Every structure is written in C-alpha cells, then in structure tokens.
Coordinates of C-alpha atoms in Angstrom, one line a residue:
X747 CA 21.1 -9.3 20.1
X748 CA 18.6 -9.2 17.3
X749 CA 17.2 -5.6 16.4
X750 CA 13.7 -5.1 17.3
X751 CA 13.0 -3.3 13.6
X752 CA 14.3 -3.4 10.0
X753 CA 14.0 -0.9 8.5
X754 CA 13.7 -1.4 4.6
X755 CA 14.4 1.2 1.7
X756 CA 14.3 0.6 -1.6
X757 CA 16.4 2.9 -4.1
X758 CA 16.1 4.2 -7.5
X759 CA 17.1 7.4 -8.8
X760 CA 16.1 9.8 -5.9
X761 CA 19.6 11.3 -4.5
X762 CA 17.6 15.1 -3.9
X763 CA 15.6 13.2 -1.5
X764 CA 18.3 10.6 0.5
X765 CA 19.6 13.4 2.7
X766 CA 16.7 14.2 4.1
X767 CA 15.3 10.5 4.6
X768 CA 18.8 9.8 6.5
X769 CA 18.9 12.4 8.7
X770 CA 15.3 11.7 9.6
X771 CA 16.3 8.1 10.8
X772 CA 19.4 9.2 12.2
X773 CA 18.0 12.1 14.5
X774 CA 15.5 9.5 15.8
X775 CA 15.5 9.2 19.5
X776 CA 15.7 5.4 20.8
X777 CA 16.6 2.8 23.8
X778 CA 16.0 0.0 21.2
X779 CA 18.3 -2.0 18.7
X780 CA 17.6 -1.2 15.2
X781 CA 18.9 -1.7 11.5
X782 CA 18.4 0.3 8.3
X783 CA 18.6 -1.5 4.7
X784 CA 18.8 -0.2 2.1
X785 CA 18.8 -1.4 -1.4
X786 CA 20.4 0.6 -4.1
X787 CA 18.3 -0.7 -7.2
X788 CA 20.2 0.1 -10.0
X789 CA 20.2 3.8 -9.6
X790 CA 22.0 6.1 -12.3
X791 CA 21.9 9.2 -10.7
X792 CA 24.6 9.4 -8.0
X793 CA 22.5 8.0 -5.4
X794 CA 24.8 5.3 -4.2
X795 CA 27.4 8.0 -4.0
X796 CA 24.6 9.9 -1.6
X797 CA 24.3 6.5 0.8
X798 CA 27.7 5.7 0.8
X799 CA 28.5 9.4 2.2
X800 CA 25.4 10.0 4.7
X801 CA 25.1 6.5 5.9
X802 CA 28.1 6.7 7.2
X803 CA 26.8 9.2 9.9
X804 CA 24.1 7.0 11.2
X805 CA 25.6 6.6 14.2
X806 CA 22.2 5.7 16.5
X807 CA 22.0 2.5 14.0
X808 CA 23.3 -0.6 15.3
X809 CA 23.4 -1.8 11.9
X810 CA 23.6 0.1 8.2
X811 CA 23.4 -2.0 5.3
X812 CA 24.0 -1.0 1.4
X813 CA 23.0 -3.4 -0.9
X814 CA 23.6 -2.4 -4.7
X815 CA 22.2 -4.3 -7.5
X816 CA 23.8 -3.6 -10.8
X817 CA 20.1 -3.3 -13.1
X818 CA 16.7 -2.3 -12.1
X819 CA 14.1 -4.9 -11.6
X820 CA 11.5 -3.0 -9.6
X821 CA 10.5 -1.7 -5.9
X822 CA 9.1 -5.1 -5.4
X823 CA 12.3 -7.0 -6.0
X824 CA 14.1 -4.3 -3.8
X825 CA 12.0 -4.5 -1.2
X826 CA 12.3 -8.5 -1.3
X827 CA 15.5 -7.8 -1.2
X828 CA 15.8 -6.2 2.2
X829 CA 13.6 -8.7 3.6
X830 CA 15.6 -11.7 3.1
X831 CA 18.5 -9.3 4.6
X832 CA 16.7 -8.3 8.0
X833 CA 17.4 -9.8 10.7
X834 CA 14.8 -7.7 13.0
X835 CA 12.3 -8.7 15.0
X836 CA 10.1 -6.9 12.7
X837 CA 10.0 -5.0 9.3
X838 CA 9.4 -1.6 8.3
X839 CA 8.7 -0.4 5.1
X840 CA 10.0 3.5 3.9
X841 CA 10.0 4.6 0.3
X842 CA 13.4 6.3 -0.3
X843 CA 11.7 9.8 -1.4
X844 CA 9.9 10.2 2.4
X845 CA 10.9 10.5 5.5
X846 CA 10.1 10.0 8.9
X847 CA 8.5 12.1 11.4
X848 CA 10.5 13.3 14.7
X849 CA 10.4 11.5 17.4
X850 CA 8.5 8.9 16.1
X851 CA 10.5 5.6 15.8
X852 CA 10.7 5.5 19.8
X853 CA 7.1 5.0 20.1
X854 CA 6.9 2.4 17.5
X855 CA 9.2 0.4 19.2
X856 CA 7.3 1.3 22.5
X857 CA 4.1 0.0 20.8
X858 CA 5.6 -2.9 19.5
X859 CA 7.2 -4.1 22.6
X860 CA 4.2 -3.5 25.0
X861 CA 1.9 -5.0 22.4
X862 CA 3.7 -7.4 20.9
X863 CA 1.2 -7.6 17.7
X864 CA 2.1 -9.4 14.7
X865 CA 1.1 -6.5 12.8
X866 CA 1.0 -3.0 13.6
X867 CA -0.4 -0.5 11.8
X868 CA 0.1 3.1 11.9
X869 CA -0.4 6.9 9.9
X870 CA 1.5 8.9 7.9
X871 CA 0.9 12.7 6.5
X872 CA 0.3 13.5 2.9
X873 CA 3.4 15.5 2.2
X874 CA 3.4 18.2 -0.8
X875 CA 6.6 20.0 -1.4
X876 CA 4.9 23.4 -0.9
X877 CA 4.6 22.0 3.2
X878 CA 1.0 21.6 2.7
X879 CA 0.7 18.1 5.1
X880 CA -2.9 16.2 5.4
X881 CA -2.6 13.6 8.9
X882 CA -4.3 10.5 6.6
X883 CA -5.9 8.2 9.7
X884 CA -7.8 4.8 9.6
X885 CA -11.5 5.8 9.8
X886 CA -12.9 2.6 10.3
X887 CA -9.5 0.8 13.1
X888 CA -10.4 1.3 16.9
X889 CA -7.0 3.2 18.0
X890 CA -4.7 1.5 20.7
X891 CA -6.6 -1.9 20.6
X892 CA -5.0 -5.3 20.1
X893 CA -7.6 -6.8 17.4
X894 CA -7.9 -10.2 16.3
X895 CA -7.2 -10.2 13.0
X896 CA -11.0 -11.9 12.1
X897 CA -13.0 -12.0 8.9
X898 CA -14.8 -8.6 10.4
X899 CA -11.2 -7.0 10.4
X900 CA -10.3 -8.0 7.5
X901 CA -13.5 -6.6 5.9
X902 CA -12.6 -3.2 7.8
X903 CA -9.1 -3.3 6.6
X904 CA -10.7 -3.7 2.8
X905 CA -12.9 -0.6 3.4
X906 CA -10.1 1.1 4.1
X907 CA -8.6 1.0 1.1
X908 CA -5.1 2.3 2.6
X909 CA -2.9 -0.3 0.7
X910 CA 0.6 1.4 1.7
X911 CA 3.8 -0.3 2.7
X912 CA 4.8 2.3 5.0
X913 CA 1.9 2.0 6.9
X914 CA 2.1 -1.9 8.3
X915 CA 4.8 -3.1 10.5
X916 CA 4.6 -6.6 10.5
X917 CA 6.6 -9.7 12.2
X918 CA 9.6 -10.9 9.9
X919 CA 8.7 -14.3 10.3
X920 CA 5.6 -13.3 8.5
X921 CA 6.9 -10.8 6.4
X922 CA 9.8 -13.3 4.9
X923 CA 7.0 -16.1 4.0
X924 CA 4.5 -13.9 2.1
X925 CA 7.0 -11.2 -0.2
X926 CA 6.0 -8.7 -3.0
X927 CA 4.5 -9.7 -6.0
X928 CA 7.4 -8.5 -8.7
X929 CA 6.9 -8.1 -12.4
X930 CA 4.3 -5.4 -11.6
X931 CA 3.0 -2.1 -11.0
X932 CA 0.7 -1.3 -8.2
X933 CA 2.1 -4.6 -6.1
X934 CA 1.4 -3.1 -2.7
X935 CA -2.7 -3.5 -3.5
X936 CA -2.1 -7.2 -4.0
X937 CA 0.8 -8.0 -1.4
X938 CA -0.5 -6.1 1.7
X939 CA -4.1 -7.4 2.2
X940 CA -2.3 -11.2 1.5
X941 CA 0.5 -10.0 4.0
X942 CA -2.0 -8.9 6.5
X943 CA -4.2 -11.8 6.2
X944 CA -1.6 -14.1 7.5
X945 CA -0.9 -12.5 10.6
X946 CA -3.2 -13.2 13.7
X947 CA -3.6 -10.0 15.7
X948 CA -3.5 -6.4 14.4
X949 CA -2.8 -3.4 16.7
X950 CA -3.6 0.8 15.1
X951 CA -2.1 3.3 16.7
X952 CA -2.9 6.4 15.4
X953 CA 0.4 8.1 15.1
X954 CA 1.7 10.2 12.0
X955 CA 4.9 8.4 11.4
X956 CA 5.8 9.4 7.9
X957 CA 5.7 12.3 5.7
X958 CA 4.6 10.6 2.9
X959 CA 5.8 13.1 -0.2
X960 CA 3.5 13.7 -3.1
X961 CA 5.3 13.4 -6.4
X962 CA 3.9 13.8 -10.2
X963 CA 6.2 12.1 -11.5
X964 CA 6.0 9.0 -9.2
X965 CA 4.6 6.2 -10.6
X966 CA 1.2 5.9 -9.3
X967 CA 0.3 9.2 -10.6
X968 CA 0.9 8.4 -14.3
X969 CA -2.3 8.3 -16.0
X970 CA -1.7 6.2 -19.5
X971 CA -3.2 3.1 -20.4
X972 CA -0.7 0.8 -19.9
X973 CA -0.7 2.2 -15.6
X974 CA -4.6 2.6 -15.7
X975 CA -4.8 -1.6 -17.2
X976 CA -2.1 -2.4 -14.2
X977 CA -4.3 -0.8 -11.4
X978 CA -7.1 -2.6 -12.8
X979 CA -5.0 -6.2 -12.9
X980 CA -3.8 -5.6 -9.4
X981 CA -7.3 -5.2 -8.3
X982 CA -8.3 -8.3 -10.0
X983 CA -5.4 -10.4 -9.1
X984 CA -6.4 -9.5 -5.2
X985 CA -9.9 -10.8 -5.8
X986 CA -8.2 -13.9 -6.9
X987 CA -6.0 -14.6 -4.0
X988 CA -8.7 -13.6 -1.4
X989 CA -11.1 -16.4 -3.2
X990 CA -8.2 -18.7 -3.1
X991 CA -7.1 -17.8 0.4
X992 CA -10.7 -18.7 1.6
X993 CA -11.4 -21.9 -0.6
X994 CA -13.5 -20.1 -3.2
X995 CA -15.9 -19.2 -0.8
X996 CA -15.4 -15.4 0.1
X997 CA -16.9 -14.6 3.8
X998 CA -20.2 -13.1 3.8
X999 CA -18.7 -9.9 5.7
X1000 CA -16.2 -9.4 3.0
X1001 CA -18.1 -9.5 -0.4
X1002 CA -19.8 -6.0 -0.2
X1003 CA -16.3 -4.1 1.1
X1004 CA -14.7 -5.7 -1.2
X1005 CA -17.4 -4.9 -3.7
X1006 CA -16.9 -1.1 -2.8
X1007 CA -13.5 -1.5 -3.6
X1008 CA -13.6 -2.9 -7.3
X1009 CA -16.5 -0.2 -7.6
X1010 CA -14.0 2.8 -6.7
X1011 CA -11.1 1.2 -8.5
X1012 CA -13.1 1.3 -11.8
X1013 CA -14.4 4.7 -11.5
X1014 CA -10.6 6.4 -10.9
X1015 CA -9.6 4.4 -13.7
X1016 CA -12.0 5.3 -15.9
X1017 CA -12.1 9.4 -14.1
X1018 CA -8.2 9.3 -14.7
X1019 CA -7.9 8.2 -18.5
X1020 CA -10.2 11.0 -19.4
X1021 CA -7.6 13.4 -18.2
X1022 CA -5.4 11.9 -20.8
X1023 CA -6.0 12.3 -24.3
X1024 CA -3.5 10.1 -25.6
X1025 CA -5.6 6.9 -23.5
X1026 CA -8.0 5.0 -26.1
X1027 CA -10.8 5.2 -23.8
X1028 CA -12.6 2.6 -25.7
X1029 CA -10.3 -0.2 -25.3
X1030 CA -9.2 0.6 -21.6
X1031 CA -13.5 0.9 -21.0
X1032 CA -13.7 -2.7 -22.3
X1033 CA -10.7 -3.9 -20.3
X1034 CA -11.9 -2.5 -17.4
X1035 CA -15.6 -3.7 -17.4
X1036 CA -13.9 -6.9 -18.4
X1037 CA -11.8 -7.1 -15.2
X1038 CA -14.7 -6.0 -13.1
X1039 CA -17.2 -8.6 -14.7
X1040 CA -14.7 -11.5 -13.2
X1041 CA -14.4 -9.3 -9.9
X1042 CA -18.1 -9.9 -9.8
X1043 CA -18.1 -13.9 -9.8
X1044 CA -16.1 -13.6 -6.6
X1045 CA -17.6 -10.7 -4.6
X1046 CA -21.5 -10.9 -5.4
X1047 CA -21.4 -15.1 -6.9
X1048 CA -25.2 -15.0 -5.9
X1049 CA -25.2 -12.1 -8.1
X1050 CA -27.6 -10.1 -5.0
X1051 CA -26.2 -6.6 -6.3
X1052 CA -27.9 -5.3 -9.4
X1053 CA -25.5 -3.0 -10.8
X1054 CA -28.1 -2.1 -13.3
X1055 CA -30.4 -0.6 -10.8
X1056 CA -29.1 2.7 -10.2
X1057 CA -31.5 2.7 -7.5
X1058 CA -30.1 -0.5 -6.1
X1059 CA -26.6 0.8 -5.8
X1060 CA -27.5 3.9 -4.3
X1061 CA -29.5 1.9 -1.2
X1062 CA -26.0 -0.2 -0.7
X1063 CA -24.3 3.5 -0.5
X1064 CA -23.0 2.7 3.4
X1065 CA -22.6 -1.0 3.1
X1066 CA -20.6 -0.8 -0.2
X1067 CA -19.0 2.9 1.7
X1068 CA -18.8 4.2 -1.7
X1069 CA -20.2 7.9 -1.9
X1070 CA -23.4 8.9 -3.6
X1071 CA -21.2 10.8 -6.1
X1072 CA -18.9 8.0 -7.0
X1073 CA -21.7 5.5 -7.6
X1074 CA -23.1 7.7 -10.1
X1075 CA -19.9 7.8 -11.7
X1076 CA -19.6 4.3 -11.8
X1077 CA -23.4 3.4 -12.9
X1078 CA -22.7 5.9 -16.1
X1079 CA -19.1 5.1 -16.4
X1080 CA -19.8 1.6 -16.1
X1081 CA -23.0 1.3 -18.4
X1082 CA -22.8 4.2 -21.0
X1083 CA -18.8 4.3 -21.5
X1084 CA -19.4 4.3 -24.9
X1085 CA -20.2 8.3 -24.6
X1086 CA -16.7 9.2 -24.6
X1087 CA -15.6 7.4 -27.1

C-alpha cells in the first residue's frame, strides 16, 4: 500500500540535532502508513554515522530511507531529492535541526484523510534553545475550512508572508511537477507561492506541528551582502513567475499584497545591512532599489501607488498590511538611503 505521507529531511552538518528530530518522528502515535527520507547532503560531521544508528529504531515507520550524496549542492537539491524518492500520498517537509511536536502526526493524517485537500497547511512554534517557544499562526486563513485555492487566497497567502516548507503539506503529484528552485539561497520564497499556486483547494488547520528551532548561525540569519542581494533576488524572481503564471497580467486582488510584500522585504534588507558594518550600504541600497523598481512594473504597472507621497503610503497602510512604522522605514530607506552612506 502506498504511505499516506513522506516525510522529507534534508541533511547537512547537524548531528547535535538528529537525535532529537528522530525520536520525535518515532514517538509519534499513528494508524496510518508513513515513510521518512532522508537525504544526507554531503555532511562532514558524523551525521550519517547519527542516521545510520537511530534510524534504525524507527520502528512505527513503514519505510526509512538514507540517501547519501557524496558533495553538497544545497537544501534545494536535497529536498528534490526526497521528492523524486517518495512514494506517499503526500509530502512533508522537516528541516533536519527541528522536530516535531507530540502527538501531532496522527492528526495530520486525520486532516488529510477526512479532507482530502491538495494542500494543507498547518503551524509550527518558534523554538529558541533557552525553551522560550512563540505558536506562529496564519492571521489572515479561516481555520478548518476547505478553501478554493482562488486569486482572493492566493492574495491572503501573499499577505501572509509565511514562506516555510514545513508549514505546507501538499499532494506528491503536485509536489513532484513543481520542485525547488536550486543554485540559491532563500528558495522557499520563490518555490512555495509557485507550489501553492498549482494546487486547487487549500485546507488550515491551526495546529502547532513543529518546533521550529532558532539558530544564528543558520543561513537566513546571516546578514552580509551577498545573503541580503539573495533575499532581494528571490523576492524579485517571485514577481517574475507570478506575472508569468498569470500571462503578464497580475490579478487586481494581488498587486497591493504583493506590493506589501516587496515593501517589507526592502526595508529588512536595508534594517539588517546596517547591523553589519562590513555591508557597503551604498551598493546593496542601489541593488535593492534596483530590484524593487522592476518589482514595481509588475505589482502597480498603472503606477496607482505613489511611493513618493509619504502621505499616499501611509492611507494604503491596511491594504498594503504593512505597519505605520515600517512604511516609514521604507519611505526614508527607500528615498534618502544615501544618509548612511
């Protein structure tokens, strides 16, 4: 019989944290056929060692799978990997340094089952290794409610802004046709809204299902220019593929949300390089305004939103659901940069 879930983890360098992540699958409660992949990517630091010993005790698993690649080429390529492994009904995403919450996996499938959605989507906690845990929950989703996944949704998943892997559980079918950008940083912001686009109905349930840990040395927290210009290409290279995925034409209910979102992007790229001194703000400025001048053409082609009104920007504060403090951060980082030079 085919498993009703993959489960999908990518693995670099992170053996401190594969004990815990294991036992967390393995103490999971279920009635349902699942598998766990995971993908050893290259990793120098004993962590195939770790799989090859606690896999092994993974007992509630119908299926355990260790695929080892002999160089690094990226969480992308690794998670592409599992993909075209899994032969569930549907795939999960975990990163290899979180793990899952008790009890939790049984209700997923229960969801999945009852609901049948091609995508499900569902919360995790912000984990910090002190045990300080924040329940991060879709604001804008109603809970327990098979949607159609319509340009309104889609505009609701944009304002959301919750571009995690972990946090979708989408058909395989799906999930095999539309993979991870690779050769990038920051691919989830440009694979998952693409992923999600394709599917036809959408079901939240509101259910802390990962402890998402909080790392400084991960790579989304690394403030130098080279990550700061990625983040900024990502958001970009999403503009592009949502023009192209409607026929140039972006839906009417889409262009200020997605407008919000190029807005926020730029001002914690331009917040974050200021907390680096070895960032030359001046050439990172003019990339960024460069990026967000094209992101413009796309959103706001009538060119409605007059980004040199600070007055303007502040009326659009709910529609663009950007706070009154960050569009004053963007209006002065955005049109007097040139301050911190």
């Amino acid at each position: 019989n085919r498993p009703l879930i993959s489960i999908v983890v990518p693995v670099f360098n992170v053996a401190e944290f594969l004990k815990e992540l294991i036992l967390s699958i393995q103490n999971q409660e279920v009635d349902f056929e699942y598998e766990v992949i995971f993908v050893d990517d290259g990793s120098s630091d004993g962590s195939r060692f770790v799989l090859q010993q606690f896999t092994k005790k993974m007992y509630r698993a119908s299926n355990v799978k260790i695929i080892s690649k002999e160089k690094n080429a990226g969480i992308a390529e690794a998670r592409n990997t599992g993909i075209a492994a899994a032969n569930g009904q549907y795939i999960m995403h975990l990163d290899s340094d979180d793990f899952l919450v008790d009890n939790t996996l049984y209700l997923i499938g229960a969801a999945l089952q009852d609901q049948q959605p091609d995508c499900l989507a569902v919360d995790g906690n912000m984990w910090w290794w002190y045990n300080s845990i924040w329940h991060q929950k879709c604001e804008l989703f109603p809970p327990k409610k098979l949607l159609a996944l319509n340009t309104d949704v889609m505009a609701m998943y944009i304002r959301e802004e919750k571009f995690y892997a972990w946090k979708y559980i989408v058909k395989a079918e799906i999930a095999k046709q539309h993979l991870f950008y690779t050769g990038r940083v920051f691919e989830d912001v440009t694979t998952l809204p693409m992923l999600i686009i394709h599917c036809e109905t959408l079901y939240y349930y509101p259910l802390a299902v990962i402890n998402y840990r909080q790392r400084e040395g991960s790579t989304s927290k690394k403030r130098d220019f080279k990550n700061l210009a990625a983040m900024s290409d990502a958001t970009h290279l999403l503009m592009q593929e949502l023009q192209q995925h409607y026929q140039d034409e972006l839906p009417q209910e889409m262009r200020l949300p997605c407008a919000g979102f190029c807005i926020k992007q730029f001002v914690w790229c331009c917040l974050d390089a200021l907390k680096n001194s070895e960032v030359n703000y001046k050439q990172l400025h003019h990339y960024l305004k460069d990026n967000f001048i094209k992101n413009t053409k796309i959103f706001d082609k009538e060119k409605r939103i007059k980004f040199s009104s600070l007055r303007t920007l502040k009326s659009l504060e709910k529609e663009l659901n950007v706070r009154k403090l960050d569009i004053y951060k963007f209006y002065f980082s955005y049109h007097y940069g040139w301050l911190y030079f």
